[in-house]
Coordinates of C-alpha atoms (C1' of nucleotides) in Angstrom, one line a residue:
Chain A
M1 CA -47.7 -59.2 39.6
A2 CA -45.3 -58.1 36.9
I3 CA -42.0 -59.8 36.8
L4 CA -39.6 -57.0 36.1
C5 CA -36.4 -58.9 36.3
E6 CA -34.7 -62.2 35.3
P7 CA -34.5 -64.5 38.3
V8 CA -31.1 -64.7 40.0
V9 CA -31.7 -67.7 42.1
C10 CA -30.3 -71.2 42.0
Q11 CA -27.4 -70.5 39.6
R12 CA -24.5 -70.5 42.1
A13 CA -22.0 -72.2 39.9
V14 CA -23.1 -70.3 36.8
K15 CA -23.0 -67.0 38.6
L16 CA -19.4 -67.7 39.6
C17 CA -18.2 -68.6 36.2
L18 CA -19.1 -65.1 35.1
H19 CA -16.5 -63.7 37.4
P20 CA -12.8 -63.8 37.2
F21 CA -12.7 -65.9 40.3
I22 CA -9.2 -66.9 41.2
G23 CA -7.3 -68.8 43.9
F24 CA -8.8 -70.4 46.9
L25 CA -12.2 -68.9 46.5
F26 CA -12.8 -70.8 43.3
I27 CA -11.4 -74.0 44.5
R28 CA -13.3 -73.7 47.7
W29 CA -16.5 -73.0 45.9
E30 CA -16.0 -75.9 43.5
E31 CA -15.6 -78.4 46.3
E32 CA -19.0 -77.6 47.8
K33 CA -21.9 -78.3 45.7
Y34 CA -24.5 -78.8 48.4
E35 CA -28.2 -79.3 47.9
D36 CA -30.4 -76.4 48.8
G37 CA -30.1 -75.2 52.4
V38 CA -27.2 -77.4 53.4
K39 CA -24.4 -75.3 54.9
W40 CA -21.7 -77.8 55.7
R41 CA -20.8 -81.5 55.7
F42 CA -18.5 -81.6 58.7
L43 CA -18.4 -79.4 61.7
E44 CA -16.3 -79.8 64.8
H45 CA -15.5 -77.4 67.6
S46 CA -14.7 -77.1 71.3
G47 CA -18.0 -75.7 72.5
P48 CA -18.4 -72.4 74.2
Y49 CA -16.0 -70.8 76.7
F50 CA -17.7 -70.0 80.0
P51 CA -16.9 -66.9 82.0
P52 CA -15.2 -67.6 85.4
E53 CA -17.3 -68.5 88.4
Y54 CA -18.3 -65.9 90.8
Q55 CA -15.6 -65.1 93.4
P56 CA -17.2 -64.2 96.8
L57 CA -16.3 -60.9 98.4
P58 CA -13.3 -60.8 100.7
D59 CA -14.1 -60.7 104.4
N60 CA -13.2 -57.0 104.8
V61 CA -15.7 -55.8 102.2
H62 CA -19.2 -55.4 103.5
F63 CA -22.7 -54.6 102.3
Y64 CA -24.9 -52.5 104.6
Y65 CA -28.6 -52.2 104.9
D66 CA -30.1 -49.4 106.8
G67 CA -26.7 -48.7 108.3
K68 CA -26.2 -52.3 109.5
K69 CA -23.7 -54.8 108.2
V70 CA -25.4 -57.7 106.3
K71 CA -23.7 -60.8 105.1
L72 CA -25.4 -61.7 101.9
S73 CA -25.9 -65.2 100.4
L74 CA -23.7 -66.0 97.5
A75 CA -26.4 -65.5 94.9
A76 CA -27.6 -62.2 96.3
E77 CA -24.1 -61.0 96.8
E78 CA -23.1 -61.6 93.1
V79 CA -26.1 -59.5 91.9
A80 CA -25.3 -56.8 94.5
L81 CA -21.8 -56.6 92.9
F82 CA -23.3 -56.1 89.5
F83 CA -25.1 -53.1 90.7
A84 CA -22.2 -51.8 92.7
Q85 CA -19.9 -52.0 89.7
M86 CA -22.2 -49.7 87.7
L87 CA -22.7 -47.1 90.4
D88 CA -20.7 -44.5 88.4
H89 CA -23.1 -44.8 85.6
E90 CA -25.9 -42.3 85.4
Y91 CA -28.5 -45.0 84.7
T92 CA -28.2 -46.5 88.2
T93 CA -30.1 -43.4 89.2
K94 CA -33.0 -44.0 86.8
K95 CA -36.3 -45.1 88.2
V96 CA -36.9 -47.9 85.7
F97 CA -33.4 -49.3 86.0
R98 CA -33.5 -49.3 89.8
E99 CA -37.0 -50.9 90.0
N100 CA -36.1 -53.6 87.5
F101 CA -32.9 -54.3 89.3
F102 CA -34.4 -54.4 92.7
K103 CA -37.2 -56.7 91.7
D104 CA -34.8 -59.2 90.1
W105 CA -32.3 -58.9 92.9
R106 CA -34.9 -59.8 95.4
K107 CA -35.7 -63.0 93.5
E108 CA -32.1 -64.1 94.1
M109 CA -32.3 -63.4 97.8
T110 CA -33.0 -65.9 100.6
D111 CA -36.4 -65.5 102.4
A112 CA -34.6 -63.9 105.3
E113 CA -32.8 -61.4 103.0
R114 CA -36.0 -60.7 101.2
S115 CA -37.9 -59.8 104.3
L116 CA -35.1 -57.6 105.5
I117 CA -34.1 -55.8 102.3
Q118 CA -37.2 -53.9 101.1
D119 CA -35.9 -50.5 100.0
L120 CA -33.1 -50.1 97.5
G121 CA -32.5 -46.6 98.9
K122 CA -31.4 -48.1 102.2
C123 CA -28.7 -50.2 100.5
D124 CA -25.1 -49.2 100.9
F125 CA -22.9 -50.7 98.2
G126 CA -20.0 -48.2 99.0
E127 CA -17.4 -50.8 100.1
I128 CA -18.2 -53.1 97.2
H129 CA -18.0 -50.2 94.8
A130 CA -14.7 -49.1 96.2
M131 CA -13.4 -52.7 96.0
H132 CA -14.4 -52.9 92.4
K133 CA -12.7 -49.6 91.6
A134 CA -9.5 -50.7 93.3
K135 CA -9.6 -53.9 91.2
V136 CA -9.8 -52.0 88.0
E137 CA -7.0 -49.7 89.2
A138 CA -4.9 -52.7 90.1
R139 CA -5.4 -54.2 86.7
K140 CA -4.3 -51.0 85.1
N141 CA -1.1 -51.0 87.2
M142 CA -0.1 -54.6 86.4
T143 CA 3.6 -55.1 85.7
K144 CA 4.7 -56.0 82.2
E145 CA 5.2 -59.6 83.2
E146 CA 1.7 -59.9 84.6
K147 CA 0.3 -58.4 81.5
Q148 CA 2.3 -60.7 79.4
A149 CA 1.1 -63.7 81.4
L150 CA -2.5 -62.6 81.0
K151 CA -2.1 -62.2 77.3
E152 CA -0.7 -65.6 77.0
A153 CA -3.5 -67.1 79.0
N154 CA -6.0 -65.4 76.8
Q155 CA -4.2 -66.6 73.7
K156 CA -4.5 -70.1 75.0
I157 CA -8.2 -69.7 75.4
V158 CA -8.5 -68.5 71.8
D159 CA -6.3 -71.4 70.6
E160 CA -8.6 -73.9 72.3
F161 CA -12.0 -72.4 71.8
G162 CA -11.6 -69.8 69.0
Y163 CA -11.5 -72.0 66.0
C164 CA -13.6 -74.8 64.5
L165 CA -13.2 -77.2 61.7
L166 CA -15.8 -76.7 59.0
D167 CA -15.5 -79.1 56.1
H168 CA -11.8 -79.0 55.3
H169 CA -11.1 -75.6 56.7
R170 CA -10.1 -74.3 60.1
E171 CA -12.2 -71.2 60.6
R172 CA -12.1 -68.5 63.2
I173 CA -15.2 -68.3 65.4
G174 CA -16.8 -64.9 65.9
N175 CA -17.9 -65.1 69.5
F176 CA -16.9 -68.2 71.3
K177 CA -17.3 -66.8 74.8
I178 CA -20.6 -67.1 76.6
E179 CA -21.9 -63.7 77.6
P180 CA -21.2 -63.1 81.3
P181 CA -24.1 -62.4 83.7
G182 CA -24.8 -58.8 84.7
L183 CA -27.5 -56.1 84.6
F184 CA -29.1 -55.5 81.3
R185 CA -28.8 -52.0 79.9
G186 CA -30.2 -52.0 76.5
R187 CA -30.2 -48.8 74.3
G188 CA -32.4 -45.7 74.8
E189 CA -35.3 -45.8 77.1
H190 CA -35.5 -49.6 77.4
P191 CA -38.3 -50.8 79.7
K192 CA -36.2 -53.8 80.8
Q193 CA -33.1 -51.9 81.7
G194 CA -31.6 -53.0 85.1
M195 CA -33.0 -56.5 84.9
L196 CA -30.7 -59.4 85.8
K197 CA -29.1 -61.1 82.9
K198 CA -28.6 -64.5 84.3
R199 CA -25.5 -66.7 84.2
I200 CA -25.6 -69.3 81.5
Q201 CA -25.1 -72.9 82.5
P202 CA -24.0 -75.8 80.3
E203 CA -27.5 -77.2 80.9
D204 CA -28.8 -74.2 78.9
I205 CA -26.6 -74.8 75.9
I206 CA -27.4 -76.5 72.7
I207 CA -24.4 -77.8 70.8
N208 CA -24.5 -78.1 67.0
C209 CA -21.9 -80.2 65.2
S210 CA -21.7 -83.1 62.8
K211 CA -22.4 -86.7 63.8
E212 CA -18.9 -87.8 63.0
A213 CA -17.3 -84.9 65.0
C214 CA -15.9 -85.1 68.5
I215 CA -18.6 -83.7 70.7
P216 CA -17.3 -80.9 72.9
V217 CA -16.9 -81.9 76.5
P218 CA -19.1 -79.9 79.0
P219 CA -17.4 -78.5 82.1
A220 CA -16.9 -81.2 84.9
G221 CA -20.1 -82.2 86.6
H222 CA -22.3 -80.7 83.9
R223 CA -24.1 -81.8 80.8
W224 CA -25.4 -80.0 77.7
K225 CA -29.0 -79.3 77.2
E226 CA -28.9 -80.9 73.8
V227 CA -26.5 -82.0 71.1
R228 CA -27.8 -81.7 67.6
H229 CA -26.5 -82.3 64.1
D230 CA -28.3 -79.7 61.9
N231 CA -26.3 -78.9 58.8
T232 CA -28.9 -76.5 57.5
V233 CA -27.8 -73.8 59.9
T234 CA -24.5 -72.1 60.5
W235 CA -24.4 -71.8 64.3
L236 CA -22.2 -73.9 66.5
V237 CA -23.8 -73.2 69.9
S238 CA -27.0 -71.6 71.0
W239 CA -28.9 -70.7 74.2
T240 CA -31.9 -68.7 75.2
E241 CA -31.3 -65.5 77.1
N242 CA -33.7 -64.5 79.9
I243 CA -34.4 -60.8 79.2
Q244 CA -36.3 -61.1 75.9
G245 CA -36.4 -64.8 75.7
S246 CA -34.5 -64.7 72.4
I247 CA -32.0 -67.2 71.1
K248 CA -28.3 -66.3 71.1
Y249 CA -25.8 -68.0 68.8
I250 CA -22.1 -68.7 68.5
M251 CA -21.3 -68.3 64.8
L252 CA -18.3 -68.0 62.5
N253 CA -16.1 -64.9 62.1
A254 CA -16.7 -62.5 59.2
N255 CA -13.5 -63.7 57.5
S256 CA -14.8 -67.2 57.2
K257 CA -15.7 -68.8 53.9
L258 CA -19.4 -69.2 54.9
K259 CA -19.8 -65.6 55.8
G260 CA -17.8 -64.3 52.9
E261 CA -19.9 -66.1 50.4
K262 CA -23.1 -64.8 52.0
D263 CA -21.7 -61.3 51.9
W264 CA -20.8 -61.7 48.3
E265 CA -24.3 -62.9 47.5
K266 CA -25.8 -59.9 49.3
Y267 CA -23.9 -57.5 47.1
E268 CA -24.8 -59.5 44.0
V269 CA -28.5 -59.1 44.8
A270 CA -28.0 -55.4 45.3
R271 CA -26.2 -55.2 41.9
K272 CA -29.2 -57.0 40.4
L273 CA -31.4 -54.3 41.8
K274 CA -29.4 -51.8 39.9
S275 CA -30.5 -53.3 36.7
C276 CA -34.2 -53.1 37.5
V277 CA -34.5 -50.3 39.9
D278 CA -35.8 -48.0 37.2
N279 CA -38.7 -50.3 36.5
I280 CA -39.4 -50.7 40.2
R281 CA -39.4 -47.0 40.6
S282 CA -41.9 -46.4 37.9
Q283 CA -44.0 -49.2 39.3
Y284 CA -44.3 -47.6 42.7
R285 CA -44.8 -44.2 41.3
S286 CA -47.8 -45.4 39.4
D287 CA -49.0 -47.3 42.5
L288 CA -49.2 -43.9 44.2
K289 CA -52.5 -43.5 42.3
S290 CA -53.8 -46.9 43.1
R291 CA -57.5 -47.2 44.2
Q292 CA -56.4 -49.7 46.9
M293 CA -55.3 -47.8 50.0
S294 CA -52.9 -50.5 51.0
T295 CA -51.2 -50.3 47.6
R296 CA -50.8 -46.6 47.9
Q297 CA -49.4 -46.9 51.4
R298 CA -47.0 -49.5 50.1
A299 CA -45.9 -47.2 47.3
V300 CA -45.2 -44.3 49.7
A301 CA -43.3 -46.5 52.0
L302 CA -41.2 -47.8 49.2
Y303 CA -40.6 -44.3 48.1
F304 CA -39.1 -43.5 51.5
I305 CA -37.2 -46.8 51.7
D306 CA -35.6 -46.1 48.3
K307 CA -35.0 -42.3 48.6
L308 CA -34.1 -42.1 52.2
A309 CA -32.7 -45.6 52.9
L310 CA -35.1 -46.1 55.8
R311 CA -35.2 -49.5 57.4
A312 CA -38.3 -51.7 56.9
G313 CA -39.7 -51.1 60.4
N314 CA -41.3 -54.2 61.8
E315 CA -44.0 -54.2 64.4
K316 CA -42.6 -54.5 67.9
E317 CA -44.2 -55.7 71.1
E318 CA -45.0 -52.8 73.3
G319 CA -43.2 -52.8 76.7
E320 CA -40.6 -55.3 75.5
T321 CA -38.2 -52.9 73.8
A322 CA -37.4 -49.2 73.5
D323 CA -40.0 -47.3 71.5
T324 CA -38.2 -47.1 68.1
V325 CA -39.6 -47.2 64.6
G326 CA -38.7 -47.8 61.0
C327 CA -40.6 -47.0 57.8
C328 CA -43.7 -49.2 58.0
S329 CA -44.1 -48.5 61.8
L330 CA -43.9 -44.7 61.5
R331 CA -46.6 -43.0 63.5
V332 CA -48.4 -39.7 63.1
E333 CA -46.2 -37.8 65.5
H334 CA -43.0 -38.8 63.5
I335 CA -43.7 -36.6 60.5
T336 CA -44.8 -33.1 59.9
L337 CA -45.9 -31.9 56.5
H338 CA -45.0 -28.5 55.1
E339 CA -46.5 -27.2 51.9
Q340 CA -43.7 -24.7 51.8
M341 CA -40.4 -24.7 53.7
D342 CA -37.0 -23.0 53.2
G343 CA -38.1 -22.0 49.7
K344 CA -39.1 -25.6 48.8
E345 CA -42.4 -27.2 48.1
Y346 CA -43.9 -30.3 49.7
V347 CA -41.4 -30.8 52.5
V348 CA -41.7 -33.8 54.9
E349 CA -40.1 -33.3 58.2
F350 CA -39.1 -36.6 59.9
D351 CA -38.2 -36.9 63.5
F352 CA -38.2 -40.3 65.1
L353 CA -36.0 -42.7 67.0
G354 CA -34.7 -45.6 64.8
K355 CA -32.6 -48.6 65.5
D356 CA -30.5 -48.3 68.7
S357 CA -32.7 -45.3 69.5
I358 CA -30.6 -43.2 67.2
R359 CA -32.6 -40.1 66.2
Y360 CA -33.5 -39.6 62.6
Y361 CA -34.1 -36.0 61.7
N362 CA -34.5 -34.9 58.1
K363 CA -36.4 -32.4 56.1
V364 CA -37.0 -33.8 52.6
P365 CA -38.8 -32.3 49.6
V366 CA -41.0 -35.0 48.1
I367 CA -43.0 -35.3 44.9
K368 CA -46.5 -33.9 45.0
K369 CA -48.2 -37.2 44.8
V370 CA -46.4 -38.5 47.8
F371 CA -47.2 -35.4 49.7
K372 CA -50.9 -35.6 48.9
N373 CA -51.0 -39.2 49.9
L374 CA -49.3 -38.5 53.2
K375 CA -52.0 -35.9 53.9
L376 CA -54.6 -38.4 53.1
F377 CA -53.1 -41.1 55.4
L378 CA -53.0 -38.6 58.3
E379 CA -56.7 -37.7 58.0
N380 CA -58.7 -38.5 61.1
K381 CA -55.6 -39.8 62.9
Q382 CA -54.1 -38.9 66.3
P383 CA -50.6 -39.0 67.5
G384 CA -49.9 -42.6 68.4
D385 CA -51.7 -43.9 65.3
E386 CA -49.8 -45.6 62.6
L387 CA -49.1 -43.6 59.4
F388 CA -49.3 -46.7 57.3
D389 CA -52.1 -48.5 59.0
R390 CA -52.8 -50.9 56.2
L391 CA -49.2 -51.9 55.6
Y392 CA -46.9 -54.6 57.0
T393 CA -43.3 -55.4 56.3
S394 CA -44.4 -58.9 55.3
M395 CA -46.6 -57.5 52.6
L396 CA -44.0 -55.2 51.4
N397 CA -41.3 -57.8 51.1
K398 CA -43.7 -60.2 49.4
H399 CA -44.4 -57.6 46.8
L400 CA -40.7 -56.8 46.4
S401 CA -39.7 -60.4 45.9
S402 CA -42.3 -60.7 43.2
L403 CA -40.6 -57.8 41.4
M404 CA -37.2 -59.4 41.7
P405 CA -36.1 -62.6 43.3
G406 CA -34.2 -62.0 46.5
L407 CA -35.4 -58.4 46.7
T408 CA -36.4 -57.2 50.2
A409 CA -36.6 -53.8 51.8
K410 CA -33.0 -53.9 53.2
V411 CA -31.5 -54.5 49.7
F412 CA -32.4 -50.9 48.9
R413 CA -30.1 -49.7 51.7
T414 CA -27.2 -51.9 50.3
Y415 CA -27.9 -50.8 46.8
N416 CA -28.2 -47.1 47.5
A417 CA -25.2 -47.2 49.8
S418 CA -23.0 -48.9 47.2
I419 CA -24.1 -46.9 44.2
T420 CA -23.6 -43.7 46.2
L421 CA -20.1 -44.6 47.1
Q422 CA -19.3 -45.4 43.5
E423 CA -20.8 -42.2 42.2
Q424 CA -19.1 -40.1 44.9
L425 CA -15.7 -41.7 44.2
K426 CA -16.0 -40.9 40.6
E427 CA -17.0 -37.4 41.3
L428 CA -14.5 -36.5 44.0
T429 CA -11.3 -38.2 43.1
N430 CA -8.6 -37.5 40.5
K431 CA -5.6 -39.6 39.7
S432 CA -3.4 -36.5 40.1
D433 CA -4.4 -35.9 43.7
S434 CA -2.0 -36.5 46.5
V435 CA -2.4 -39.6 48.7
A436 CA -3.8 -37.5 51.5
E437 CA -6.3 -35.8 49.2
K438 CA -7.4 -39.1 47.7
L439 CA -8.0 -40.5 51.2
L440 CA -10.0 -37.4 52.2
S441 CA -12.1 -37.9 49.1
Y442 CA -12.6 -41.5 49.9
N443 CA -13.7 -40.7 53.4
R444 CA -16.0 -38.0 52.1
A445 CA -17.6 -40.5 49.8
N446 CA -17.9 -43.0 52.7
R447 CA -19.4 -40.1 54.8
A448 CA -22.0 -39.4 52.1
V449 CA -23.2 -43.0 52.6
A450 CA -23.1 -42.9 56.3
I451 CA -25.2 -39.8 56.3
L452 CA -27.7 -41.4 53.9
C453 CA -27.9 -44.4 56.3
N454 CA -28.0 -42.2 59.4
H455 CA -25.0 -43.9 60.9
Q456 CA -24.2 -41.6 63.8
R457 CA -22.0 -41.7 66.8
A458 CA -21.5 -39.6 69.9
P459 CA -18.8 -37.1 69.3
P460 CA -15.6 -38.6 70.8
K461 CA -15.2 -37.4 74.4
T462 CA -11.9 -35.7 73.7
F463 CA -13.0 -34.3 70.4
D464 CA -12.7 -30.5 71.0
Q465 CA -9.4 -30.8 72.7
S466 CA -7.8 -33.1 70.2
M467 CA -9.2 -31.0 67.4
A468 CA -7.5 -28.0 69.0
T469 CA -4.2 -29.9 69.2
L470 CA -4.4 -30.8 65.5
Q471 CA -5.2 -27.2 64.6
S472 CA -2.2 -25.8 66.5
K473 CA 0.1 -28.4 65.0
R474 CA -0.9 -27.0 61.9
K475 CA 0.4 -23.6 62.8
K476 CA 3.7 -25.0 64.2
A477 CA 4.2 -27.0 61.1
A478 CA 3.6 -24.1 58.9
V479 CA 6.5 -22.2 60.5
K480 CA 9.1 -24.9 60.1
R481 CA 7.9 -27.3 57.5
C482 CA 7.1 -27.5 53.9
E483 CA 3.7 -26.9 52.5
E484 CA 3.0 -30.4 51.7
Q485 CA 2.9 -31.4 55.3
L486 CA 0.8 -28.4 56.1
L487 CA -1.7 -29.6 53.5
K488 CA -1.7 -33.1 54.8
M489 CA -2.5 -31.9 58.3
E490 CA -5.2 -29.5 57.0
I491 CA -6.7 -32.4 55.2
Q492 CA -6.6 -34.6 58.3
A493 CA -8.2 -31.8 60.3
T494 CA -10.9 -31.4 57.7
D495 CA -11.6 -35.1 57.6
R496 CA -11.9 -35.3 61.4
E497 CA -14.1 -32.2 61.6
E498 CA -16.4 -33.5 59.0
N499 CA -16.5 -36.9 60.7
K500 CA -17.4 -35.6 64.2
Q501 CA -20.8 -37.3 64.5
I502 CA -20.6 -39.7 61.7
A503 CA -19.7 -43.4 62.0
L504 CA -18.1 -44.7 58.8
G505 CA -17.4 -48.2 60.0
T506 CA -20.9 -49.6 59.8
S507 CA -21.4 -48.7 56.1
K508 CA -17.9 -49.8 55.2
L509 CA -18.5 -53.1 56.9
N510 CA -22.1 -53.8 55.9
Y511 CA -23.4 -51.7 53.0
L512 CA -20.6 -50.9 50.6
D513 CA -19.7 -53.5 48.0
P514 CA -15.9 -53.9 48.8
R515 CA -15.2 -54.4 45.1
I516 CA -16.0 -50.7 44.5
S517 CA -13.3 -49.7 47.0
V518 CA -10.8 -52.2 45.8
A519 CA -11.2 -51.2 42.2
W520 CA -10.9 -47.5 43.2
C521 CA -7.6 -48.3 45.0
K522 CA -6.3 -50.0 41.9
N523 CA -7.3 -47.0 39.8
M524 CA -5.8 -44.5 42.1
G525 CA -2.6 -46.5 42.7
L526 CA -3.3 -46.8 46.4
P527 CA -2.6 -49.9 48.5
V528 CA -5.8 -51.4 49.9
D529 CA -4.5 -51.1 53.4
K530 CA -4.9 -47.3 53.2
I531 CA -8.6 -47.8 53.4
Y532 CA -9.1 -51.2 55.0
N533 CA -7.4 -52.3 58.2
K534 CA -6.4 -55.9 58.9
S535 CA -9.8 -57.3 59.9
Q536 CA -11.5 -55.5 57.1
R537 CA -9.0 -56.9 54.6
D538 CA -9.7 -60.3 56.1
K539 CA -13.4 -59.9 55.8
F540 CA -13.2 -58.7 52.2
A541 CA -10.4 -61.1 51.2
W542 CA -12.8 -62.4 48.5
A543 CA -13.2 -59.0 47.0
I544 CA -9.5 -58.1 47.2
D545 CA -8.8 -61.4 45.4
M546 CA -11.3 -61.1 42.6
T547 CA -11.8 -57.5 41.8
E548 CA -10.4 -56.1 38.5
V549 CA -9.6 -52.4 38.0
D550 CA -12.6 -51.9 35.8
F551 CA -15.2 -53.3 38.2
E552 CA -18.6 -51.6 38.0
F553 CA -21.1 -52.0 40.7
Chain B
dG1 C1' -53.9 -65.6 57.5
dT2 C1' -51.5 -64.3 61.6
dA3 C1' -48.4 -64.8 65.3
dA4 C1' -44.4 -66.8 67.1
dT5 C1' -40.0 -68.4 66.4
dA6 C1' -35.5 -69.1 64.4
dA7 C1' -31.6 -67.5 62.1
dC8 C1' -28.9 -64.3 60.6
dT9 C1' -27.2 -59.2 59.7
dT10 C1' -26.5 -54.7 61.3
dA11 C1' -25.2 -51.4 65.0
dG12 C1' -23.0 -48.3 68.5
dC13 C1' -20.3 -48.2 72.4
dA14 C1' -16.7 -49.5 75.7
dC15 C1' -12.4 -51.1 76.2
dT16 C1' -7.7 -52.3 74.7
dC17 C1' -3.5 -51.8 72.6
dG18 C1' 0.2 -49.9 70.4
dC19 C1' 2.2 -45.7 68.9
dC20 C1' 3.7 -41.1 69.3
dC21 C1' 4.9 -37.1 71.9
dG22 C1' 6.9 -34.4 75.6
Chain C
dC1 C1' 9.7 -43.9 79.1
dG2 C1' 5.1 -43.0 80.8
dG3 C1' 0.8 -41.1 79.6
dG4 C1' -2.5 -39.7 76.3
dC5 C1' -4.8 -40.7 72.2
dG6 C1' -6.9 -42.8 68.3
dA7 C1' -7.6 -47.0 65.7
dG8 C1' -9.0 -51.3 66.1
dT9 C1' -11.5 -54.9 68.3
dG10 C1' -14.9 -57.3 71.2
dC11 C1' -19.2 -57.3 72.8
dT12 C1' -23.9 -57.9 72.5
dA13 C1' -28.3 -55.4 71.5
dA14 C1' -31.4 -54.5 68.0
dG15 C1' -32.8 -55.0 63.7
dT16 C1' -34.7 -57.9 59.2
dT17 C1' -36.5 -61.8 57.0
dA18 C1' -37.8 -66.6 56.3
dT19 C1' -39.9 -70.3 58.3
dT20 C1' -42.9 -72.7 61.4
dA21 C1' -46.9 -73.2 64.3
dC22 C1' -51.5 -72.5 65.0

DNA sequence: GTAATAACTTAGCACTCGCCCG
DNA sequence: CGGGCGAGTGCTAAGTTATTAC
């Protein structure tokens, strides 16, 4: 395999010295020179915060089966309440949801209950549902004092459980609360929707902290499953959830040193790709002619991943999750080839459900060699067959890491997102623009990335109405106010309209090197808080600190 | 070599909260 | 000064990738 790039690995300290690192980041970095894989020296925390115990229904609220009042056991009653709470949701009418729920609910019943309750259709959760709605209503109508008291109680919980001590730093924890029990929903057509997500007990919990630290105290009468001292991982608490059998973790907040450094590294790898992407592109273009079918498939997949920012697309176990795909797992039915379309040659029409069951629909002209290969891959295949039947994400990533250390499929998304933002900002903004115009341009650049990465959202429920309001304000303002304000509102309206189905947050938070944005703000004379809110400024503190006006991704 | 597992990032949606308008 | 609304935040599902187990 050709090595196309200089390795980037194992040069942490050296890498840093290349940068105008200032303030705490530098000091913090200097103090930790850990051997490979070690994430901390000292870790102390309070353990997880458990949701409140189940409160039995009051005596005047009843469950009915086949028209008759039935007093349920505590365990069965709790699960009945989960279902009753969701009754306003459309998915409680879905067959899969109902069947999964009923099956799991029956497991929680006593023998007597189980022999009585055999048909979900005969269950009447009406009173329980009404009680729940009344509770929600009551919470909304709390007095100021009650709300204040609640807020203070919550703050106390955050103070006690929300922080940990990692080496010499007090760090905010990302998710210190144990996920409460309920009915699993999942996204899209999930085969496990409606299943009971069980209550987590201290006996399910693994605690990770350092040997010298105070070990968190389990709730009275309970003990932890295990206490371990593994400083090669970053999690504080873990447990296994019962729906997929996967492990859940409590980890640090994005504004922590540990996460910040990782984030910085991610963008440095993406920048490294910038310097060798031309070589990598010519390599996979020449691989399109390979005699090896698997190499050709890899080349076409790479072409898509690079050009369209598709995800890698791991194999998934059938029946365990919704039927979604990424690049390597595309099937015959997900693409249609058009020799000619809309006046363009060699158009590939994509239509598939990706991560979170978000639809990816795109018509893309491709180079002839890619088109011909796709035709070849489709020969003698049926819908349901894999397009890239000789390709696995593991092979792809192995190949990529041989081209550049640290390179994997997802780096292309980061790289293409960041480079697109930088180019769009250059193209769209002028120093002489007004603040509102600059922000519109920034959002448009952000939007270009979100579209590339297919970050969609459901149009806000009140969209049409609020759009109309904004439009009419426009007219009122025109009558009585100066043109500048008119312009500002027009710009806002444009921004919102263009953003109807696009989610900017994901790319801003995960794909766009924050130094591009910070440098742009400096260039444009805009305060950073015009584009980053408080938590974004926290997360990107490292970039805000170190970025010079002339930063180039 | 392949499958399973572990660890970590990425993702959209629901809810909350604070601000603005009538 | 209450209600509506959008921005911000919390939540946790759903990905990717490296590592481990067989």
